[in-house]
Short mmCIF file of C-alpha atoms and ligand atoms in Angstrom, two decimals:
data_model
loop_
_atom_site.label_atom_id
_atom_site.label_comp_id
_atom_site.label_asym_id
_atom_site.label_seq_id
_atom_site.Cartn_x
_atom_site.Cartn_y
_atom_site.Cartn_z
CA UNK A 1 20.83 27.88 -58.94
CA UNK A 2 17.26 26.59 -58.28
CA UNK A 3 14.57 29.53 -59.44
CA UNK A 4 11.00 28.69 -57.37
CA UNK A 5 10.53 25.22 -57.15
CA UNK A 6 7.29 24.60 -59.68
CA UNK A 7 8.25 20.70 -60.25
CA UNK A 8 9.45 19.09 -56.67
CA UNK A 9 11.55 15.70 -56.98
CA UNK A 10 9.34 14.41 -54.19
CA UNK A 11 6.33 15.51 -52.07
CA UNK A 12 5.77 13.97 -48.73
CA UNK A 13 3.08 16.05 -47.72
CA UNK A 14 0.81 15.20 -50.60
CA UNK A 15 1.12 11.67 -49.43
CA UNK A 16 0.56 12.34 -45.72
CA UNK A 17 -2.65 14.63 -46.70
CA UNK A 18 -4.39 11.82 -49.03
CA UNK A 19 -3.94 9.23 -45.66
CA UNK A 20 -4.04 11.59 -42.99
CA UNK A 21 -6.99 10.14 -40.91
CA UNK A 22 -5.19 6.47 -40.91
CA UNK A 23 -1.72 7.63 -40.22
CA UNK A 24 -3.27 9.92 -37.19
CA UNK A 25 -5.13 6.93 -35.95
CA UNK A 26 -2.26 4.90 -36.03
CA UNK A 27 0.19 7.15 -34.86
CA UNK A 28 -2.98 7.98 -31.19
CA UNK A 29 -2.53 3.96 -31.18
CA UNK A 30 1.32 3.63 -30.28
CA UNK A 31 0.74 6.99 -27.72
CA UNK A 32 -2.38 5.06 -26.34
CA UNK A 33 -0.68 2.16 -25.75
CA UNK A 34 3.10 3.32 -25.01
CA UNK A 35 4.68 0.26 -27.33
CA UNK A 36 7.40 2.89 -28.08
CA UNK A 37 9.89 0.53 -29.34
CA UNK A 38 8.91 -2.97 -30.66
CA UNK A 39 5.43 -3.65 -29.06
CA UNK A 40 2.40 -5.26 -31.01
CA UNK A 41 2.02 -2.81 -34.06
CA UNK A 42 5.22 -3.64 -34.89
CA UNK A 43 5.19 -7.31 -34.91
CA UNK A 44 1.55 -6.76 -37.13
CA UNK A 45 3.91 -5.11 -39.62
CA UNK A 46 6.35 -7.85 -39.88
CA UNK A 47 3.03 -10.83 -40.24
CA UNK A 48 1.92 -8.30 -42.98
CA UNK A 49 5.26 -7.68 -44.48
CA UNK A 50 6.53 -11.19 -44.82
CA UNK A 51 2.87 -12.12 -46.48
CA UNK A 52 3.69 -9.26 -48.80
CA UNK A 53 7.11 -10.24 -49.80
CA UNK A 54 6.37 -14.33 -49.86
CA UNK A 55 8.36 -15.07 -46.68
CA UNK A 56 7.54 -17.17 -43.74
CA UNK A 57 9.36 -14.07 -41.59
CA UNK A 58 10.19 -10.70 -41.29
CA UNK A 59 12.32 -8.91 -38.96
CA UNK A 60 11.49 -5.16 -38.35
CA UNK A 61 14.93 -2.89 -37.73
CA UNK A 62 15.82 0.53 -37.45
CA UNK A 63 17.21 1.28 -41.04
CA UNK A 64 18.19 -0.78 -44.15
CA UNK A 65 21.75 -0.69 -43.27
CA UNK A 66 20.83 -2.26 -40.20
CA UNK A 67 19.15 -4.86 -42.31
CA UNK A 68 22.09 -5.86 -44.44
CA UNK A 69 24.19 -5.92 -41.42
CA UNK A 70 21.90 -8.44 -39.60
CA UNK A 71 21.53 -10.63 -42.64
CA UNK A 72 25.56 -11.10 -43.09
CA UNK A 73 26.17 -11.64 -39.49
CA UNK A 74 23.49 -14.20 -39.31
CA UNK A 75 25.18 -15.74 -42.76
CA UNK A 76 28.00 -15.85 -40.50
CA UNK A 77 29.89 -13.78 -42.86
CA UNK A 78 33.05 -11.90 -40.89
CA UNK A 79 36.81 -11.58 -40.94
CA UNK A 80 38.59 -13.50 -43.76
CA UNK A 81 35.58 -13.93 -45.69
CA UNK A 82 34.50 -11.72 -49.13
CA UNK A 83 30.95 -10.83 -50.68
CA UNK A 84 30.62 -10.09 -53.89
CA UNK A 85 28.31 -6.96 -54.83
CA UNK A 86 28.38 -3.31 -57.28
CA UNK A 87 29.93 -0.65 -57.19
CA UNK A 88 26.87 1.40 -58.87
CA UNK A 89 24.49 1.64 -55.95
CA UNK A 90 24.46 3.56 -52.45
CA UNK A 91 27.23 3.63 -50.21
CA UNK A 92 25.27 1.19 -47.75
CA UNK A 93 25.04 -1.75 -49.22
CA UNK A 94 29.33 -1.89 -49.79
CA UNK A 95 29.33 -0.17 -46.13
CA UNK A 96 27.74 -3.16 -44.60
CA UNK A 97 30.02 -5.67 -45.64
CA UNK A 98 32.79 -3.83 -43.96
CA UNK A 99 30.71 -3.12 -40.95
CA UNK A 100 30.69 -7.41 -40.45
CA UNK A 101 34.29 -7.21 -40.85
CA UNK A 102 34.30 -8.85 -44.33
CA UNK A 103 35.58 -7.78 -47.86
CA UNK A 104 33.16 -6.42 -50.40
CA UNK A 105 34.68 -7.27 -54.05
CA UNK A 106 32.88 -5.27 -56.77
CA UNK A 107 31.49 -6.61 -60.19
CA UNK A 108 29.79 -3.99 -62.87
CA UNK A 109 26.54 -3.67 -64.13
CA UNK A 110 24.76 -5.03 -66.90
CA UNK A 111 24.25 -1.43 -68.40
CA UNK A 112 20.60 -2.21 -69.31
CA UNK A 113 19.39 -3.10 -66.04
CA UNK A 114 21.75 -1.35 -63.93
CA UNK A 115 21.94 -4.09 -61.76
CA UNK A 116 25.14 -6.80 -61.08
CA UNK A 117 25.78 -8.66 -64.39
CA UNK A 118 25.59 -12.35 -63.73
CA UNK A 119 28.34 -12.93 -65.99
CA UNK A 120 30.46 -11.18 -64.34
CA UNK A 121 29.81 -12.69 -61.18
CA UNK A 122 32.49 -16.30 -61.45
CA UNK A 123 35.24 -14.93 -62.63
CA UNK A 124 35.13 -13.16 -58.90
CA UNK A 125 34.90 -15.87 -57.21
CA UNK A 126 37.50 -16.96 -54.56
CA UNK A 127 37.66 -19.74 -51.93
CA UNK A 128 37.03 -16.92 -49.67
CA UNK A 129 34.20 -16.21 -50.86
CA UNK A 130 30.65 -16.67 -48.67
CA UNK A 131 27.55 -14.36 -50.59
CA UNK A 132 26.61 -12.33 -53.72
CA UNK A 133 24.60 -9.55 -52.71
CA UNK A 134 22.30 -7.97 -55.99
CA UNK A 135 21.26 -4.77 -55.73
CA UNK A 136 17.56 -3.81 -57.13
CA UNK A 137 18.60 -0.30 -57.94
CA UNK A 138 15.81 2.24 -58.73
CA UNK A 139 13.16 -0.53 -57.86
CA UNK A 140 14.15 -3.38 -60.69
CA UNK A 141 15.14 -6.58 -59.92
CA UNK A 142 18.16 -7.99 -60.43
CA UNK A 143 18.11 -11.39 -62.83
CA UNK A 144 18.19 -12.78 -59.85
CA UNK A 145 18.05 -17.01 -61.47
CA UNK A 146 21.65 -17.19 -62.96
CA UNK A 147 22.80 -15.31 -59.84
CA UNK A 148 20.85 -18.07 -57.32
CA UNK A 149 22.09 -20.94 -59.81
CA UNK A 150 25.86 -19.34 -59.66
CA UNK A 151 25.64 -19.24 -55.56
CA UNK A 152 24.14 -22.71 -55.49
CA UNK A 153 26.77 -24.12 -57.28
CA UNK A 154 29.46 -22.88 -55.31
CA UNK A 155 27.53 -22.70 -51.86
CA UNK A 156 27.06 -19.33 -51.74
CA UNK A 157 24.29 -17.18 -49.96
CA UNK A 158 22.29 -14.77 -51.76
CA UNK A 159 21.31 -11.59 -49.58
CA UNK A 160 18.96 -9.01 -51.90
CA UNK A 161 19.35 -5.60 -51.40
CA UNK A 162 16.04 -4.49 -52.09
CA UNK A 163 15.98 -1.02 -49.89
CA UNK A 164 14.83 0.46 -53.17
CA UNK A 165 12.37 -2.53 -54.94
CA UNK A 166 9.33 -3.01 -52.57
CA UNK A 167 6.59 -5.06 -54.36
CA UNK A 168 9.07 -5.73 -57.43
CA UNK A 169 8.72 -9.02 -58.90
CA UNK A 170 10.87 -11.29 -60.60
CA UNK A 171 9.45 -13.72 -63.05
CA UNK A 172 6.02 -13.31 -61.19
CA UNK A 173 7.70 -13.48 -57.89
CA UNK A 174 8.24 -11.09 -55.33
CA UNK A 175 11.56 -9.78 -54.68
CA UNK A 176 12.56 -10.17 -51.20
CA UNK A 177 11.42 -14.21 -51.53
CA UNK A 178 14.23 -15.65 -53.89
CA UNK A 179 17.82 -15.00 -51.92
CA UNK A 180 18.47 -16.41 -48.87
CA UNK A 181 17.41 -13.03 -47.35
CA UNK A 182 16.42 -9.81 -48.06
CA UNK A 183 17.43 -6.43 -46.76
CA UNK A 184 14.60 -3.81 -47.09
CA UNK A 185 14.94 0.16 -46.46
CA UNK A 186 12.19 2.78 -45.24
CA UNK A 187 13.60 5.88 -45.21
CA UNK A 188 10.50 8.34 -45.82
CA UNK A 189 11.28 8.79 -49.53
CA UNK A 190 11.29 5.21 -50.21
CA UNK A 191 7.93 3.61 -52.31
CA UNK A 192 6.93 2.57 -48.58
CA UNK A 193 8.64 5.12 -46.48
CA UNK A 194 8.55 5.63 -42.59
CA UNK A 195 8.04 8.44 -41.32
CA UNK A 196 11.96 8.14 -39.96
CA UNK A 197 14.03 5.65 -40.12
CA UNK A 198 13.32 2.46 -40.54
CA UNK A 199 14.47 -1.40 -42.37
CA UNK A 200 13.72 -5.06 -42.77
CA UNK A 201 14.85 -8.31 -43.33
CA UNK A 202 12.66 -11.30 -44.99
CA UNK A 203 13.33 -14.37 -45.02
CA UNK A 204 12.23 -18.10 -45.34
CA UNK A 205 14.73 -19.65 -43.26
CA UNK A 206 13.85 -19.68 -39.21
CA UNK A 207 17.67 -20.08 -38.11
CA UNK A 208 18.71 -16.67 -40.08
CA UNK A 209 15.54 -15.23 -38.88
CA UNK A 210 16.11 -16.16 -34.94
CA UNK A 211 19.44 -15.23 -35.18
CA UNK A 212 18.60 -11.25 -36.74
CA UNK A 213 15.63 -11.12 -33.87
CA UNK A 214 18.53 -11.83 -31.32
CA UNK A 215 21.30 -9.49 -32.96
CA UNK A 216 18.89 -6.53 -32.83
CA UNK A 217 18.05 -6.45 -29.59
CA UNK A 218 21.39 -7.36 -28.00
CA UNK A 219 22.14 -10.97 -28.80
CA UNK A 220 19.35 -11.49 -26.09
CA UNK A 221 17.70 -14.95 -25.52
CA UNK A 222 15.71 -13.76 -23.11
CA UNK A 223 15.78 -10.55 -21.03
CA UNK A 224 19.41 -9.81 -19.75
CA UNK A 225 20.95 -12.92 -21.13
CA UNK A 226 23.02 -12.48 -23.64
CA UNK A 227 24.58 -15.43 -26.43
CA UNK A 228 25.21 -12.85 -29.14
CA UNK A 229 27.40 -9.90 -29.45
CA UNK A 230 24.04 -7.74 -30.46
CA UNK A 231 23.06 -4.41 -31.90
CA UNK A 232 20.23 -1.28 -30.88
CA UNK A 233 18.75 -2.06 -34.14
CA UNK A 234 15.33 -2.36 -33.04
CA UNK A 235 12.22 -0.67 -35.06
CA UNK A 236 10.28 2.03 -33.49
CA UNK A 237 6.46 1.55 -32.55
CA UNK A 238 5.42 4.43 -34.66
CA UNK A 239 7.11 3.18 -37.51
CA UNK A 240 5.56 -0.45 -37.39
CA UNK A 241 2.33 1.44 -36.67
CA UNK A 242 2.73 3.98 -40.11
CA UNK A 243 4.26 1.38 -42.05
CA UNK A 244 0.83 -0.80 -41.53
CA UNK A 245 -1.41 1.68 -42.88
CA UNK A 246 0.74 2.82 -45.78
CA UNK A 247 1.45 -0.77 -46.72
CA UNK A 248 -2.21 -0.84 -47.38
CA UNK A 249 -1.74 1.52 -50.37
CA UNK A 250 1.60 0.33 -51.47
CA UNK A 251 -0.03 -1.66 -54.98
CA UNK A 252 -2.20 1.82 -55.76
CA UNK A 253 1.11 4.07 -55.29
CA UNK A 254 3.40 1.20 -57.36
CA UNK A 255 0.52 1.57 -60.11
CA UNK A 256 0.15 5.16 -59.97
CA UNK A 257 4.08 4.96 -60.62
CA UNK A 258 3.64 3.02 -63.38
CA UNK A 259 1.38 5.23 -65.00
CA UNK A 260 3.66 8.67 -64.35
CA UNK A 261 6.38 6.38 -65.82
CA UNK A 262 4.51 5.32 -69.02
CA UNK A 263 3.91 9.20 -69.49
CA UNK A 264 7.10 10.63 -69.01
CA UNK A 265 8.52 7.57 -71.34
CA UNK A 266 5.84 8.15 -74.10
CA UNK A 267 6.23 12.33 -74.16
CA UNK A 268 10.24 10.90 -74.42
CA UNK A 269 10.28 8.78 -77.12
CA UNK A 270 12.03 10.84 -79.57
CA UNK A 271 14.18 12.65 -77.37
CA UNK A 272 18.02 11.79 -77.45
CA UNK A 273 18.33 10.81 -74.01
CA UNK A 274 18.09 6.79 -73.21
CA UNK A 275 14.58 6.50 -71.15
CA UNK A 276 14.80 3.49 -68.07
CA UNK A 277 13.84 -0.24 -69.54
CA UNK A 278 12.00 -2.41 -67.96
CA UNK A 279 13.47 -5.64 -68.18
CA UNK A 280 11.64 -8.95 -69.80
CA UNK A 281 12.14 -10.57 -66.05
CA UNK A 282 10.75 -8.69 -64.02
CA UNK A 283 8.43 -5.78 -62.94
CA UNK A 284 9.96 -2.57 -62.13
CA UNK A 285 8.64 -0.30 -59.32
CA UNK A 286 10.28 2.79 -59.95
CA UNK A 287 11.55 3.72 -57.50
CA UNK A 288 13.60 5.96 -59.69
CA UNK A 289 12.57 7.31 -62.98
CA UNK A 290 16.29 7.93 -64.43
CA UNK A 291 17.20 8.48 -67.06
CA UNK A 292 20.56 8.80 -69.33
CA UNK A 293 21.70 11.51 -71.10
CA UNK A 294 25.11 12.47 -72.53
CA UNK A 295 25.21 16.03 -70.68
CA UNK A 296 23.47 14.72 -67.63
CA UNK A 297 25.34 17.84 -66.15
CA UNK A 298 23.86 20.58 -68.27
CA UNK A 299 20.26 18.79 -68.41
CA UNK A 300 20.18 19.31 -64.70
CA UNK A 301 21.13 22.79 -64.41
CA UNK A 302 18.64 23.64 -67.36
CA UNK A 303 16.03 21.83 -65.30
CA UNK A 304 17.01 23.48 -62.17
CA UNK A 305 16.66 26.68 -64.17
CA UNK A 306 13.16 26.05 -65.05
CA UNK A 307 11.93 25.09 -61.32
CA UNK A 308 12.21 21.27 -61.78
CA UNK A 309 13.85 19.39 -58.85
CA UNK A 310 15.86 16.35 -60.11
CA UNK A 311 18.18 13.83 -58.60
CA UNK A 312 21.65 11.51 -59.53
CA UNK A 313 21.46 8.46 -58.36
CA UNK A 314 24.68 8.48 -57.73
CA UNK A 315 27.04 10.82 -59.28
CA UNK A 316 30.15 8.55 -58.01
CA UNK A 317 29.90 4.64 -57.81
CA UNK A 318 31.40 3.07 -54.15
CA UNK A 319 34.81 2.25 -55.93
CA UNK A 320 35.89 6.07 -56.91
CA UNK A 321 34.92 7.71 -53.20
CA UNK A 322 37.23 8.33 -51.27
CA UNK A 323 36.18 6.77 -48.70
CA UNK A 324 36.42 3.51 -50.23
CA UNK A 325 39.59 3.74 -52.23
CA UNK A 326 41.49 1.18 -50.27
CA UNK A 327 39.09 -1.11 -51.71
CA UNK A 328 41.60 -0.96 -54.21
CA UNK A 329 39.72 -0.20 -57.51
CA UNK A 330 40.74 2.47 -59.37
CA UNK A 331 39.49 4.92 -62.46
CA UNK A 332 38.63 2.56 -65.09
CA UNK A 333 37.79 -0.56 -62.95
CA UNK A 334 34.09 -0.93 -63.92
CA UNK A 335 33.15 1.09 -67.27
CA UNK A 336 29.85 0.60 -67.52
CA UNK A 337 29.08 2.18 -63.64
CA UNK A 338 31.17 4.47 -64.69
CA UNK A 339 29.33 5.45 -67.38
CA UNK A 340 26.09 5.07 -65.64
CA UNK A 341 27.61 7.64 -62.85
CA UNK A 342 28.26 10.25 -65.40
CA UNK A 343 24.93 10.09 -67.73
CA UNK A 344 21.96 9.08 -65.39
CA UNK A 345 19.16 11.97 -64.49
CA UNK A 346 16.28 11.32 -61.93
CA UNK A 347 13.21 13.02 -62.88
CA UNK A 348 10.63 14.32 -60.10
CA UNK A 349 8.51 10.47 -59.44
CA UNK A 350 6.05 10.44 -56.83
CA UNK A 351 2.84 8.28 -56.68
CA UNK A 352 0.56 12.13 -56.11
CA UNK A 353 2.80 13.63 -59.08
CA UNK A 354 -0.15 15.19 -61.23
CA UNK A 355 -0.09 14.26 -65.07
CA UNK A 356 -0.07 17.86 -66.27
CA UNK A 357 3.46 18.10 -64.06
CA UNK A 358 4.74 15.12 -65.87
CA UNK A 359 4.00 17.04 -69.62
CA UNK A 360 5.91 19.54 -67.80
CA UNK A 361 8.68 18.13 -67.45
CA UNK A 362 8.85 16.23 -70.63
CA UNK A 363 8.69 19.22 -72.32
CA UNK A 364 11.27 21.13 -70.42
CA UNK A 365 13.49 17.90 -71.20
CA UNK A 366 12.65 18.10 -75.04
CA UNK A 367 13.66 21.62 -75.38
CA UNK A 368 16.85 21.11 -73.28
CA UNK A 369 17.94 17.93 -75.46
CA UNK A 370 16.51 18.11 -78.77
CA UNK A 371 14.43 15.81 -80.60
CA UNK A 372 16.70 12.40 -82.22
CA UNK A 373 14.40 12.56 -85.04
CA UNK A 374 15.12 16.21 -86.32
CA UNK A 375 19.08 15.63 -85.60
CA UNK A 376 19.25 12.80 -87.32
CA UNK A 377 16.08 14.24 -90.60
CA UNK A 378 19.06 17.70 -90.16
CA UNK A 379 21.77 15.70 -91.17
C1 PLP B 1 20.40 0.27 -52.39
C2 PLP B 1 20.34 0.69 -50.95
N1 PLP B 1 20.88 -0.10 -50.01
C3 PLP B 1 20.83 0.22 -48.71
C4 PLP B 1 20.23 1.37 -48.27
C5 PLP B 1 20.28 1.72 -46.82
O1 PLP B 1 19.03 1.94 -46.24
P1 PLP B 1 18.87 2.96 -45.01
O2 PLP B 1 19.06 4.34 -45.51
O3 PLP B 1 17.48 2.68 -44.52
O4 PLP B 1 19.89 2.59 -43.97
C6 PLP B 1 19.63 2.22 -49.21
C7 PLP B 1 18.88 3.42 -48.82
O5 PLP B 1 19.13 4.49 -48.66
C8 PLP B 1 19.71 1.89 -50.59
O6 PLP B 1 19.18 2.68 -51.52
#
């Protein structure tokens, strides 16, 4: 059981405090000018966001599932056809593929990254197959080049998941610019949040981009005509209008972030528990500060004991829900997010997350695990 919460996993008030004023503003903007759904602030957010991410476009939706949705269907991806993702990542992004109708057919992780494992990726491949769709879990990019040179060579699109991985980069470049598409989430606990629901899609390519405009808003050319078999997947006017302003702070908060993450790593060092990498390729977010550790279990519940808030992210990979088991992949299918399910630990990560909060935690980590360099000076 959780004693008084001293450490919280998030705070979403300490955000909405340190921008109050703009967010306010904003928010007496969209009443002022009754652009409930859609509406100007909302197409400012998607010039903004596609400068952000690289892209010539960006299509503004109500939630990232929406997003992934949208992309596939404009890929043309339906009945008959297969798309090749994890199974160590949320629910949504396997979801999607069955929501267009097509089959998702897992590949594991590279256990370093926890992200798909390129070389995994051919031996999947069928004549059925029409996109590989990385995941960017816990805000790290995927090594996304041998997965763009694999779909190249077989005609493949590439649709990033990057719900978790704003302002990532890959080899200097931002994520969300080197697929085909890009499927972004802001749900209020992402690095930029809503304040409800809330998604993306970026893209370069105006055909994939006309086509998602159309498919959220009813397959509509133009009022009341319809060419499309569309979706209500439109983005809300306060949510264009708050995801403006806190775009504005998104590098400070990824930074901030960084810094939380270079403490909790350094106070970590000698702990036996496996602290998140940050791979050569890329630059990681964090999203996520997780962690491994071989009883992830009793970790938690020590934590928990001690009034500090952690997550799993996730305790069961897509394969091994229930849900999903006519996906046809049983126990044993994919060790490594397997493995990943059973050992990873979220530590509280938020930008406001005061430094004296991060010692705390360390420390209640180090007594709950033990320090690798006495085991090992013990033995
Ligand atoms: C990896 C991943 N994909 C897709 C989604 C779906 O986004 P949303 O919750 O906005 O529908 C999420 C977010 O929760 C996610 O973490």
């Amino acid at each position: 059981m959780m004693a008084n919460v001293k450490v919280p996993y998030l705070d979403l008030k300490a955000q909405y405090q340190s921008i109050k004023p703009e967010i306010d503003a904003a928010i007496a903007r969209v009443l002022d000018s009754c652009q409930f759904v859609l509406g100007s602030e909302v197409a400012a957010f998607e010039q903004d966001f596609a400068a952000y991410s690289g892209t010539t476009q960006c299509i503004a939706l109500n939630s990232g599932t929406s997003a992934l949705h949208l992309a596939l269907l404009a890929a043309k991806i339906g009945p008959g056809d297969e798309v090749i993702t994890v199974p160590f990542t949320f629910v949504a992004s396997v979801a999607a593929v069955l929501y267009a109708g097509a089959k998702p057919v897992l590949v594991d992780i590279d256990p370093s990254s926890f992200t798909i494992d390129p070389a995994a990726i051919e031996a999947a491949i069928t004549s059925r197959t029409k996109a590989i769709m990385p995941v960017h879990l816990y805000g790290q990019a995927a090594n996304l080049d041998p997965i763009v040179e694999i779909a190249r060579r077989h005609g493949l699109v590439v649709i990033e998941d990057a719900a978790q991985a704003h302002g990532a980069k890959y080899k200097g470049r931002p994520v969300g610019s080197i697929g085909d598409m890009a499927c972004f989430s802001f749900y209020p606990g992402k690095n930029l949040g809503a304040y409800g629901e809330g998604g993306a899609v970026t893209t370069s390519n105006p055909e994939y981009a006309r086509a998602i405009r159309m498919l959220r808003d009813w397959g509509q050319d133009r009022k009341y005509h319809h060419v499309l078999r569309g979706y209500n997947y439109r983005m809300e006017g306060f949510q264009g209008a708050i995801l403006r302003v806190k775009l504005k702070h998104l590098d400070k908060w990824t930074e901030a972030r960084r810094a939380i993450v270079r403490q909790y790593s350094d106070l970590l060092v000698d702990c036996d528990i496996e602290t998140p990498k940050e791979m050569a390729w890329g630059r990681h977010v964090y999203h996520v500060y997780t962690l491994r550790a071989d009883d992830r279990d009793g970790l938690q519940a020590t934590l928990a004991a001690e009034g500090i808030q952690t997550g799993i992210h996730y305790p069961v990979p897509v394969h091994l829900q229930p849900a999903y088991a006519d996906l046809g992949y049983g126990p044993g299918a994919f060790p490594h997010a397997e493995k990943a399910a059973k050992q990873v630990l979220s530590l509280p990560l938020y930008p406001e997350l005061p430094s004296q909060a991060v010692a705390q935690v360390a420390e209640a980590v180090k007594r709950a695990v033990g320090d690798k360099t006495q085991i090992v000076g013990s033995r």
